Coordinates of N, CA and C in Angstrom, one line a residue:
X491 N 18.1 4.9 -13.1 CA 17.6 5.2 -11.7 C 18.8 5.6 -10.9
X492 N 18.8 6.7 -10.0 CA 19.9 7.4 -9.2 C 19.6 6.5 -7.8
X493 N 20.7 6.2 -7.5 CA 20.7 5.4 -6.0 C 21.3 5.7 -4.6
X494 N 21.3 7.1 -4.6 CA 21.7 8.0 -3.9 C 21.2 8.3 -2.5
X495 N 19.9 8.0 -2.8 CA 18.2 7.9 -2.1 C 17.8 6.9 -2.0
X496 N 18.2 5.9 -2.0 CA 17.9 4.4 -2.0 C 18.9 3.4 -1.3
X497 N 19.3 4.0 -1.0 CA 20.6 3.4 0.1 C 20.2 2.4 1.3
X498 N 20.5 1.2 1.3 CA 20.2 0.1 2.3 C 20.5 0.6 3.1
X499 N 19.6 0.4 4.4 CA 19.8 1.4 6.0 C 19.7 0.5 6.9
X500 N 19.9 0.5 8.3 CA 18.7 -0.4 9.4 C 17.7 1.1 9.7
X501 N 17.1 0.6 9.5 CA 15.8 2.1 9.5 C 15.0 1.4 11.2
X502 N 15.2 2.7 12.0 CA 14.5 2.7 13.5 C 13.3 2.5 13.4
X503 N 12.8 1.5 14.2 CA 11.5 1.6 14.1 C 10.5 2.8 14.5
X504 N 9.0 2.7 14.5 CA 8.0 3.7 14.9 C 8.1 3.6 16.3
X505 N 7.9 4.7 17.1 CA 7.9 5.1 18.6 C 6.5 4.0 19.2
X506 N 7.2 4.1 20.2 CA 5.7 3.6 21.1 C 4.3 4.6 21.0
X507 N 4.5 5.3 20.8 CA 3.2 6.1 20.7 C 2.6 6.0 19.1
X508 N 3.7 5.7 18.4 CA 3.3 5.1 16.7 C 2.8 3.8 16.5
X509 N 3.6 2.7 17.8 CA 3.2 1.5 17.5 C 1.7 1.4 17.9
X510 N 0.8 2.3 19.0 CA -0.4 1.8 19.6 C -1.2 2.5 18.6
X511 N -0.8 3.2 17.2 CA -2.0 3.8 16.8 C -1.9 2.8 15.5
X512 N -2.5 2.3 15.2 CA -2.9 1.9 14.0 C -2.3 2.3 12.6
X513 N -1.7 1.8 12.0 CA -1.3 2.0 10.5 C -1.3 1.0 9.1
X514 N -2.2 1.6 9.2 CA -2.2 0.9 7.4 C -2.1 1.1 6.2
X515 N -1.2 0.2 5.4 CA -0.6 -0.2 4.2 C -1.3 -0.7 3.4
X516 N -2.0 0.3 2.0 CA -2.7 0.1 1.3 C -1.8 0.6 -0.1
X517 N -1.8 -0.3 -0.7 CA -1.3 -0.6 -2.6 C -1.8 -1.6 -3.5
X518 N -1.7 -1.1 -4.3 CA -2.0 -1.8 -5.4 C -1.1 -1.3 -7.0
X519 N -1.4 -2.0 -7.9 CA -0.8 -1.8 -9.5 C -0.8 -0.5 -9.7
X520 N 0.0 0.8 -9.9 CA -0.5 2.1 -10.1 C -1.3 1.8 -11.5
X521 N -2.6 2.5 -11.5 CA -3.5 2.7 -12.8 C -4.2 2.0 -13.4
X522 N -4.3 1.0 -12.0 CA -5.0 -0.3 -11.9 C -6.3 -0.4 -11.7
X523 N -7.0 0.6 -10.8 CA -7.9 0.9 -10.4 C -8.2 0.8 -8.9
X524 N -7.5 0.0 -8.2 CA -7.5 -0.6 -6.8 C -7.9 0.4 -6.0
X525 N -7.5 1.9 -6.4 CA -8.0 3.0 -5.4 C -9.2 3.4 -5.2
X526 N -10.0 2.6 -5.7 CA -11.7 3.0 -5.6 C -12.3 2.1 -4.6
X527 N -11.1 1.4 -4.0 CA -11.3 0.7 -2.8 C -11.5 1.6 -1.3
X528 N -10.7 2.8 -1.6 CA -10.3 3.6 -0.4 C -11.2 4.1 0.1
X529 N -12.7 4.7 -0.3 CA -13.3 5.2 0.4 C -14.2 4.2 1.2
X530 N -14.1 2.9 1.4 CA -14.7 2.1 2.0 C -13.8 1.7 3.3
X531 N -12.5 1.9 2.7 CA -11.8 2.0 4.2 C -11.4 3.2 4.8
X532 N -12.0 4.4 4.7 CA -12.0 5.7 4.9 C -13.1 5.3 5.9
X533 N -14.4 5.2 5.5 CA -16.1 4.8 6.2 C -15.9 3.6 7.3
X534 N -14.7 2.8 7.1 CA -14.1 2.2 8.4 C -13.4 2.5 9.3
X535 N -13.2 4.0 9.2 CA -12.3 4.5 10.7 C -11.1 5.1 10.0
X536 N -10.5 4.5 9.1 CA -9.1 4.7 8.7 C -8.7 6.3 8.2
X537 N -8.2 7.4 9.0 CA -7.8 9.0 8.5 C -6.4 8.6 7.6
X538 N -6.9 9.4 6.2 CA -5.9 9.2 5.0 C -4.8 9.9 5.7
X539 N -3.5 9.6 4.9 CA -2.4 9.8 5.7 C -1.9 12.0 5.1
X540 N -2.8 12.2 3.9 CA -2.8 13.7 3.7 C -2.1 13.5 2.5
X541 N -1.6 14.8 2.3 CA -0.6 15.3 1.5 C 0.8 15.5 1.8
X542 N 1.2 15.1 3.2 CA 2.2 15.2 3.6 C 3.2 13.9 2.8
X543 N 2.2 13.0 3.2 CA 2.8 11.6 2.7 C 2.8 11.4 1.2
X544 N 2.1 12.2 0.4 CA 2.1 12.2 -1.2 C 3.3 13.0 -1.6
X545 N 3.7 14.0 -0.9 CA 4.8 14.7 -0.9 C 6.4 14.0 -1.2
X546 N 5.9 13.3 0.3 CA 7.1 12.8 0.5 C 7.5 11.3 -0.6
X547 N 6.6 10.6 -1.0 CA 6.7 9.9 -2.4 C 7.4 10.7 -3.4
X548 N 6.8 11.7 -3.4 CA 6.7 12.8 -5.1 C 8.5 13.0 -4.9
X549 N 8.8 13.6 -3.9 CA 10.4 13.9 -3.6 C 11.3 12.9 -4.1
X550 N 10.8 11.6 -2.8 CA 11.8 10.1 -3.3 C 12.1 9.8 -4.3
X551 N 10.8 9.7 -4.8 CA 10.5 9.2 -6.9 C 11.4 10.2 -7.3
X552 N 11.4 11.8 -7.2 CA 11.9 12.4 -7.9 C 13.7 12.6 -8.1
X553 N 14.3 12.5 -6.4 CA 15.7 11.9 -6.3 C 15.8 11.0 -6.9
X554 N 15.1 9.8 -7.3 CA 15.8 8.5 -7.7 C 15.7 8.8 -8.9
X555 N 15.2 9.8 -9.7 CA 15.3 9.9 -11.2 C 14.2 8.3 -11.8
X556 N 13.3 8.5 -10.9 CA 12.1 7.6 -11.4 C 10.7 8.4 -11.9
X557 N 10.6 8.8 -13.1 CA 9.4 9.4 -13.5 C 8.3 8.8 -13.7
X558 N 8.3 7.3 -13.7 CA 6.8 6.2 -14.1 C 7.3 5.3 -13.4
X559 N 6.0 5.1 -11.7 CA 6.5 4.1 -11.3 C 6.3 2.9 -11.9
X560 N 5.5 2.9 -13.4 CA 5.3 1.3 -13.8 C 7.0 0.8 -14.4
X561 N 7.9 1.8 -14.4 CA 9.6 1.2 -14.9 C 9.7 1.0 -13.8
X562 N 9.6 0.9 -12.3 CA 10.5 0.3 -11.4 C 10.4 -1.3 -11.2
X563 N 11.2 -1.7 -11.3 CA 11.1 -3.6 -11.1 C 11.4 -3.9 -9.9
X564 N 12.1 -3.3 -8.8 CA 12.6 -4.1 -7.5 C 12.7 -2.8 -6.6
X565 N 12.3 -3.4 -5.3 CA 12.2 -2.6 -4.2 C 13.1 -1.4 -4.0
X566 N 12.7 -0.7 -3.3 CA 13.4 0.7 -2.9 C 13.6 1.0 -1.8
X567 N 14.4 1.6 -1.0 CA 15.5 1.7 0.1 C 15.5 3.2 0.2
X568 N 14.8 4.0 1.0 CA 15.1 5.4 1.3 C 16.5 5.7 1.8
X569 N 16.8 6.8 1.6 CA 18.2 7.2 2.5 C 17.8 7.5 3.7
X570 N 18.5 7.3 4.8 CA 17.9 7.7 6.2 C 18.0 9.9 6.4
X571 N 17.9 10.5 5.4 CA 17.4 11.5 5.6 C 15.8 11.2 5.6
X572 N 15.7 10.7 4.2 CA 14.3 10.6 3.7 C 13.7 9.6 4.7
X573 N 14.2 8.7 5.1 CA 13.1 7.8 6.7 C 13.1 8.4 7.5
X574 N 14.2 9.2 8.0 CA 13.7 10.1 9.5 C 12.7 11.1 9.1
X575 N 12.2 11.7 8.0 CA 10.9 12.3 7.7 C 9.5 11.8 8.2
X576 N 9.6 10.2 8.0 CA 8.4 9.7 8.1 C 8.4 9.3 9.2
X577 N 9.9 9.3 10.5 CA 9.2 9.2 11.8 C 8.3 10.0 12.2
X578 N 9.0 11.1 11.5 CA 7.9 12.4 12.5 C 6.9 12.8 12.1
X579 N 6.7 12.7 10.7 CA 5.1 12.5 10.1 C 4.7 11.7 10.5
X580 N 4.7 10.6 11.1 CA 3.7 9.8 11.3 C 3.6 9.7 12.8
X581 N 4.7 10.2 13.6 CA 4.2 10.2 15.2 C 3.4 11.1 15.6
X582 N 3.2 12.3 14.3 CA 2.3 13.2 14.9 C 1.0 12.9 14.7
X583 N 0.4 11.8 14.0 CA -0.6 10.9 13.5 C -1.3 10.8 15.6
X584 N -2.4 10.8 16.1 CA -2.9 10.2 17.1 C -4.3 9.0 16.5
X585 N -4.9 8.9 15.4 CA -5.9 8.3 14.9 C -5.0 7.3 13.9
X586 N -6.0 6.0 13.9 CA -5.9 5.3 12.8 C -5.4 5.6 11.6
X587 N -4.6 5.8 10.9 CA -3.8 6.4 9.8 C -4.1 5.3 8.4
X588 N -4.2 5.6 7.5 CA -4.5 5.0 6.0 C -3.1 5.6 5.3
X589 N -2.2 4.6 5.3 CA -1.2 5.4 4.1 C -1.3 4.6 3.0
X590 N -2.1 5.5 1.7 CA -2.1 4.6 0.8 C -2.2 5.5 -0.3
X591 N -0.4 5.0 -1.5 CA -0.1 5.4 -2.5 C 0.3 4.5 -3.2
X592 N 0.5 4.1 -4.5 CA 0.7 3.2 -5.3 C 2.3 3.1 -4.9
X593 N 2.9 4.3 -5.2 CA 4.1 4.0 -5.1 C 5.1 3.3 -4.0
X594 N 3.8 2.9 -2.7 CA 4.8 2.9 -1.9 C 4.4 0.8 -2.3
X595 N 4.2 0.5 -2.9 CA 4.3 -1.1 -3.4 C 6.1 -1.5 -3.5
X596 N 6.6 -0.6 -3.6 CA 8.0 -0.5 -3.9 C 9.1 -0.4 -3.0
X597 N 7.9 0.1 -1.7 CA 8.5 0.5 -0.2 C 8.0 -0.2 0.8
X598 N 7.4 -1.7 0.1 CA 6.8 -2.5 1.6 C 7.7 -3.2 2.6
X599 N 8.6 -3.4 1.9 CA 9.9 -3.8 2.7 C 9.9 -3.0 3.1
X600 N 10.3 -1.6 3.3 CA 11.0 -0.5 3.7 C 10.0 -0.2 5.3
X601 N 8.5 0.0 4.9 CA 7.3 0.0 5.7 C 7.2 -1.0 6.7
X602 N 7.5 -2.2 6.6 CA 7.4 -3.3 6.9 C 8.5 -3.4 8.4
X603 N 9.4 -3.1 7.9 CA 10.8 -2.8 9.5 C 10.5 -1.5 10.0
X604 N 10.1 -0.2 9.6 CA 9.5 1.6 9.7 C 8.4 1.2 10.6
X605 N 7.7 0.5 10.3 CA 6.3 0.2 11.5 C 5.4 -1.1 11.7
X606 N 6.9 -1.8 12.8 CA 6.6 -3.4 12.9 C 5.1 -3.7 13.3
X607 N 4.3 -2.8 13.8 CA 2.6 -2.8 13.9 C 2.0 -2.7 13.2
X608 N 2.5 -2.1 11.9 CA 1.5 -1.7 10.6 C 0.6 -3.0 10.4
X609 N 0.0 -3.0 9.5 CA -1.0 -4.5 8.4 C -1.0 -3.8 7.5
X610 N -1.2 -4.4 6.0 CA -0.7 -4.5 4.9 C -2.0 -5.2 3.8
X611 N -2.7 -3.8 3.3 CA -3.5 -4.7 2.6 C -3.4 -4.3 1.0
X612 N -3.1 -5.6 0.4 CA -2.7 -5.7 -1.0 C -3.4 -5.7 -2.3
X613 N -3.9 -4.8 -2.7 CA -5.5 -5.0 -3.8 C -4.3 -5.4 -4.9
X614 N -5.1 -6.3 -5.6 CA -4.7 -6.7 -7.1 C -6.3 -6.4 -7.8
X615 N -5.8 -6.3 -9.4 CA -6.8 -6.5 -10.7 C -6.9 -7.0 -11.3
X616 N -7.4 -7.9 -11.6 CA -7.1 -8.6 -12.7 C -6.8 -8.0 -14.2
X617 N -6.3 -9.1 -14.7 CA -5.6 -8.1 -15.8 C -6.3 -7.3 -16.6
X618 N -7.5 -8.1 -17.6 CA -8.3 -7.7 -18.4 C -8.7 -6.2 -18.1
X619 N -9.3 -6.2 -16.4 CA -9.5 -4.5 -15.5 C -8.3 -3.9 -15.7
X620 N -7.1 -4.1 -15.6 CA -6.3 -3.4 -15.3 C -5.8 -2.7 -16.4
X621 N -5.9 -3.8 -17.6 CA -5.5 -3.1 -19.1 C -6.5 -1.9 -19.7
X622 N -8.1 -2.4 -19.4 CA -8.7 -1.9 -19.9 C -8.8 -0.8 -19.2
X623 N -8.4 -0.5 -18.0 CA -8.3 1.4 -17.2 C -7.1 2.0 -17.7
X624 N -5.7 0.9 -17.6 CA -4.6 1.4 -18.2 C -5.3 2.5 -20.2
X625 N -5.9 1.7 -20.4 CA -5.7 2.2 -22.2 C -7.2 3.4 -22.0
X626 N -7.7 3.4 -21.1 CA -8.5 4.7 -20.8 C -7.8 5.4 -20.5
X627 N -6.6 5.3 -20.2 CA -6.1 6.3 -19.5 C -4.8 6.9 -20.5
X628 N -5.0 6.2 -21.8 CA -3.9 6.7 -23.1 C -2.9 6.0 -22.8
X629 N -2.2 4.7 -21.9 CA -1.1 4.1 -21.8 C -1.3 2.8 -22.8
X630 N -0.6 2.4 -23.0 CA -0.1 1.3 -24.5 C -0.1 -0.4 -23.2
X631 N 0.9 -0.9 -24.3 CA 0.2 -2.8 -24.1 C 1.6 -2.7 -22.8
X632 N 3.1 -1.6 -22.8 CA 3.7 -1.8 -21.7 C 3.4 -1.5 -20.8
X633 N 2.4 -1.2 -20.2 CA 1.8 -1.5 -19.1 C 1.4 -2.7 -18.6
X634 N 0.7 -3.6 -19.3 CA 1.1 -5.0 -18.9 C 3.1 -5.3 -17.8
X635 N 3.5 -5.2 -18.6 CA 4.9 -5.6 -17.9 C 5.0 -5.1 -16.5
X636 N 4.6 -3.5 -16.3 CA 4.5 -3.1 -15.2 C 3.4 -3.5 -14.3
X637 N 2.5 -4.1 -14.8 CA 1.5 -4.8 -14.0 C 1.6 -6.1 -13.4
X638 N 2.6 -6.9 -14.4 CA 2.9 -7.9 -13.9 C 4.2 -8.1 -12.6
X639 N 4.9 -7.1 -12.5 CA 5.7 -6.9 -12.0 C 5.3 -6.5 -10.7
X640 N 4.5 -5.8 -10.7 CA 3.7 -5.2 -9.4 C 3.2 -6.5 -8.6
X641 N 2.8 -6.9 -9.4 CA 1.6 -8.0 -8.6 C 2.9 -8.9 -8.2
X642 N 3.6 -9.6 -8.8 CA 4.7 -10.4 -8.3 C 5.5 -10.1 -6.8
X643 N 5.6 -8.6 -7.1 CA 5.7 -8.1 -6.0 C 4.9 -8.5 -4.9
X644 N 3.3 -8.0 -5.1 CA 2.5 -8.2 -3.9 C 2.6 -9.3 -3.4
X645 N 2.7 -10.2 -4.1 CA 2.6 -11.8 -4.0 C 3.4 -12.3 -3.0
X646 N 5.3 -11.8 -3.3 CA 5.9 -11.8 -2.6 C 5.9 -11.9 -1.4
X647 N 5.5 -10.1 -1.2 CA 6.0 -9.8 -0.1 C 4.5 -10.2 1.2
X648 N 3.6 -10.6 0.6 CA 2.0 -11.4 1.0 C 3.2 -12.8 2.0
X649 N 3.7 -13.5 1.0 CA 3.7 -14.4 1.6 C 5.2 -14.8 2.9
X650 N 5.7 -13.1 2.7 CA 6.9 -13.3 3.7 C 6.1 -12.8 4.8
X651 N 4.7 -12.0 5.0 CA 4.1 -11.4 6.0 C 2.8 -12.2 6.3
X652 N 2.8 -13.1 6.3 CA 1.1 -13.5 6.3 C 0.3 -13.0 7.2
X653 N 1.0 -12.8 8.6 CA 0.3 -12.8 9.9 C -0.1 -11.3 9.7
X654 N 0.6 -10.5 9.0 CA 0.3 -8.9 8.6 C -0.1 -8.4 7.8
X655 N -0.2 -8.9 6.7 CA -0.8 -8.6 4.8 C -1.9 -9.4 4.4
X656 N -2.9 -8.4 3.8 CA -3.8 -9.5 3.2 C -3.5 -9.4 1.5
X657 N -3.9 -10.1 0.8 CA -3.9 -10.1 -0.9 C -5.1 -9.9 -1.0
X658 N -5.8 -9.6 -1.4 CA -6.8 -9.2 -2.0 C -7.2 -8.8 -3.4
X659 N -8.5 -9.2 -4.1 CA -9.5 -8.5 -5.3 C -9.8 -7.1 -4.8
X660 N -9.6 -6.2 -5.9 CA -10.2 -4.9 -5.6 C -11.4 -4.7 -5.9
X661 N -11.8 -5.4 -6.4 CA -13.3 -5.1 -7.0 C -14.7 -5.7 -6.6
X662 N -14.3 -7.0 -5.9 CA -15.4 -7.2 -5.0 C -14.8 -6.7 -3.3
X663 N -13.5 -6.0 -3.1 CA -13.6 -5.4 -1.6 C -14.4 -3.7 -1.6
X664 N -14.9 -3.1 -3.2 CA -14.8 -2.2 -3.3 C -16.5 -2.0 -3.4
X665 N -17.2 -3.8 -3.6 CA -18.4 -3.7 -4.0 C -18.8 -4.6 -2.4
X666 N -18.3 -4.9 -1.6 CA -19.0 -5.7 -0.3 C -18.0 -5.4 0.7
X667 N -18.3 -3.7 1.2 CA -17.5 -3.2 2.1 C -17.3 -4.2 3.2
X668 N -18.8 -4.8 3.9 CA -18.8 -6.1 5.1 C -17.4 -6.8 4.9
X669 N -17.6 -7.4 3.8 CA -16.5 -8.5 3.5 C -15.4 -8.2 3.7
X670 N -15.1 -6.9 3.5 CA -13.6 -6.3 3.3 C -13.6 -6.4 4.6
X671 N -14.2 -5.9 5.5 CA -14.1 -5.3 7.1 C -13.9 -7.1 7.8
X672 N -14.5 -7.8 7.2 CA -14.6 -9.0 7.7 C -13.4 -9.9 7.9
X673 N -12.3 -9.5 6.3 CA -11.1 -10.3 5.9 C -10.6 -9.5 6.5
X674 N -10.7 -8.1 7.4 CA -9.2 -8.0 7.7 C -9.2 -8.1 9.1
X675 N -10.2 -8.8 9.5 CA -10.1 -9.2 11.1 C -9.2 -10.4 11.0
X676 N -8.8 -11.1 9.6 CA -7.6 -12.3 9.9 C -6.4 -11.7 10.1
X677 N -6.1 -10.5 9.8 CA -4.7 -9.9 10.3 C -4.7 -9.3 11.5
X678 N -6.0 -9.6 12.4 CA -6.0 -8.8 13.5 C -6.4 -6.8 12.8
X679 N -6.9 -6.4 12.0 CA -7.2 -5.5 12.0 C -8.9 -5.2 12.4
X680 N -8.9 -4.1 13.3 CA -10.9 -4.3 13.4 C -11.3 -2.6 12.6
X681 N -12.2 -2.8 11.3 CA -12.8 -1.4 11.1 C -14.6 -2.0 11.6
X682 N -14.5 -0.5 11.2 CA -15.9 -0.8 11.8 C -16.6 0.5 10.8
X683 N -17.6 -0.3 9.7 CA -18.7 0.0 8.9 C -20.2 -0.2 8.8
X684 N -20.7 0.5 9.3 CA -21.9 0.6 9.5 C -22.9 -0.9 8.4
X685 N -23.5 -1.6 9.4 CA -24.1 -2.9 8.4 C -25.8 -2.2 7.8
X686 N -25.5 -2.7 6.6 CA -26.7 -2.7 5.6 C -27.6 -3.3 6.4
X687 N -29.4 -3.7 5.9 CA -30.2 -4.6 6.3 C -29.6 -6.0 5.6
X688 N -29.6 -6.9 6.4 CA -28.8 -8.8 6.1 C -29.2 -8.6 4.5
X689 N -27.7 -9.1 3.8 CA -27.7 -9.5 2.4 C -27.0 -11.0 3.0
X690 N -27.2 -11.6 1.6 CA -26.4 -12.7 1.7 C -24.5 -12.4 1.9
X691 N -24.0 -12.6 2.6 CA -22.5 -12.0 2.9 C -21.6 -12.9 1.6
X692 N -20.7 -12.3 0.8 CA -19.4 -13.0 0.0 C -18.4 -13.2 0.9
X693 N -17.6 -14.1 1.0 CA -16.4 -13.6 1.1 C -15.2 -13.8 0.3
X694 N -14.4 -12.9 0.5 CA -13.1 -12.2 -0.4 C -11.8 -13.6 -0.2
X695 N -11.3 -13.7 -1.5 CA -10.7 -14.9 -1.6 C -9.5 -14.6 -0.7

């Protein structure tokens, strides 16, 4: 991996006009499945962050000479060319914003000081799910390692943020949209999803 692009920074925070809008941090295992969670937080308010912000992943990954994010083991550090990008992508944002790419599990530190207002929601899979989409998808048993790695991660960085990250199941937040909407009023986030007629409510561990 080239570290050219990954250079420890003090990275400026988001503008006042960044901090009052809403931003959320959604990741999970890449190839995990966790992303089938999104369209429930789409129907909660949240405008996906585009193509701008897939871009700008696709670039980073590709300076760092990172072709599979399941090889990366430890966080990553934009160069402050590559962070002053995302000031201004994201101040042009006025709505609730959803940034959610696998890769950026690797940039929650990074996200975390970039937009001290963000919340941080963390899908995990369990493994058995995770393997079995991984080998649908033609990848072998090293996937495992990268999965385990990931999640260590989330776990982490869950517990340096509590008041701002949730950990979460993807699969029952993806099957009891309520519940999801319900757990993330503990970080102070409010979506708002239209309620079914009364089921019995789960909630998400």
């Amino acid at each position: 991996m080239k570290t050219s692009d990954l250079r420890t920074m003090q990275d400026e925070p988001e503008s006042d006009a960044g901090a009052r809008t809403p931003r959320v941090i959604a990741v999970g295992c890449p190839s995990s499945g966790w992303e089938m969670v999104l369209p429930a937080l789409q129907q909660g308010g949240l405008k996906p962050a585009g193509d701008d912000f897939k871009r700008w992943h696709d670039e980073l990954f590709q300076k760092a000479g990172v072709a599979d994010p399941l090889q990366v083991r430890q966080p990553m550090q934009p160069a402050p060319p590559m962070a002053e990008r995302t000031v201004g992508m994201l101040a042009q944002a006025s709505t609730p914003l959803l940034l959610a790419d696998s890769r950026s599990l690797w940039l929650l530190d990074f996200w975390a000081r970039q937009l001290p207002q963000a919340r941080f929601l963390l899908f995990y899979t369990h493994p058995e799910t995770a393997m079995a989409l991984a080998l649908m998808q033609g990848m072998g048993a090293q996937f495992l390692d990268g999965w385990q790695a990931a999640n260590k991660q989330l776990l982490k960085f869950q517990r340096q943020h509590r008041q701002r990250a949730l950990l979460l199941d993807a699969q029952p937040a993806c099957a009891h949209p309520q519940a999801l909407v319900d757990a993330c009023q503990r970080i102070g986030l409010a979506l708002q999803i239209p309620r079914p007629s009364p089921d019995p409510k789960p909630v998400l561990p």
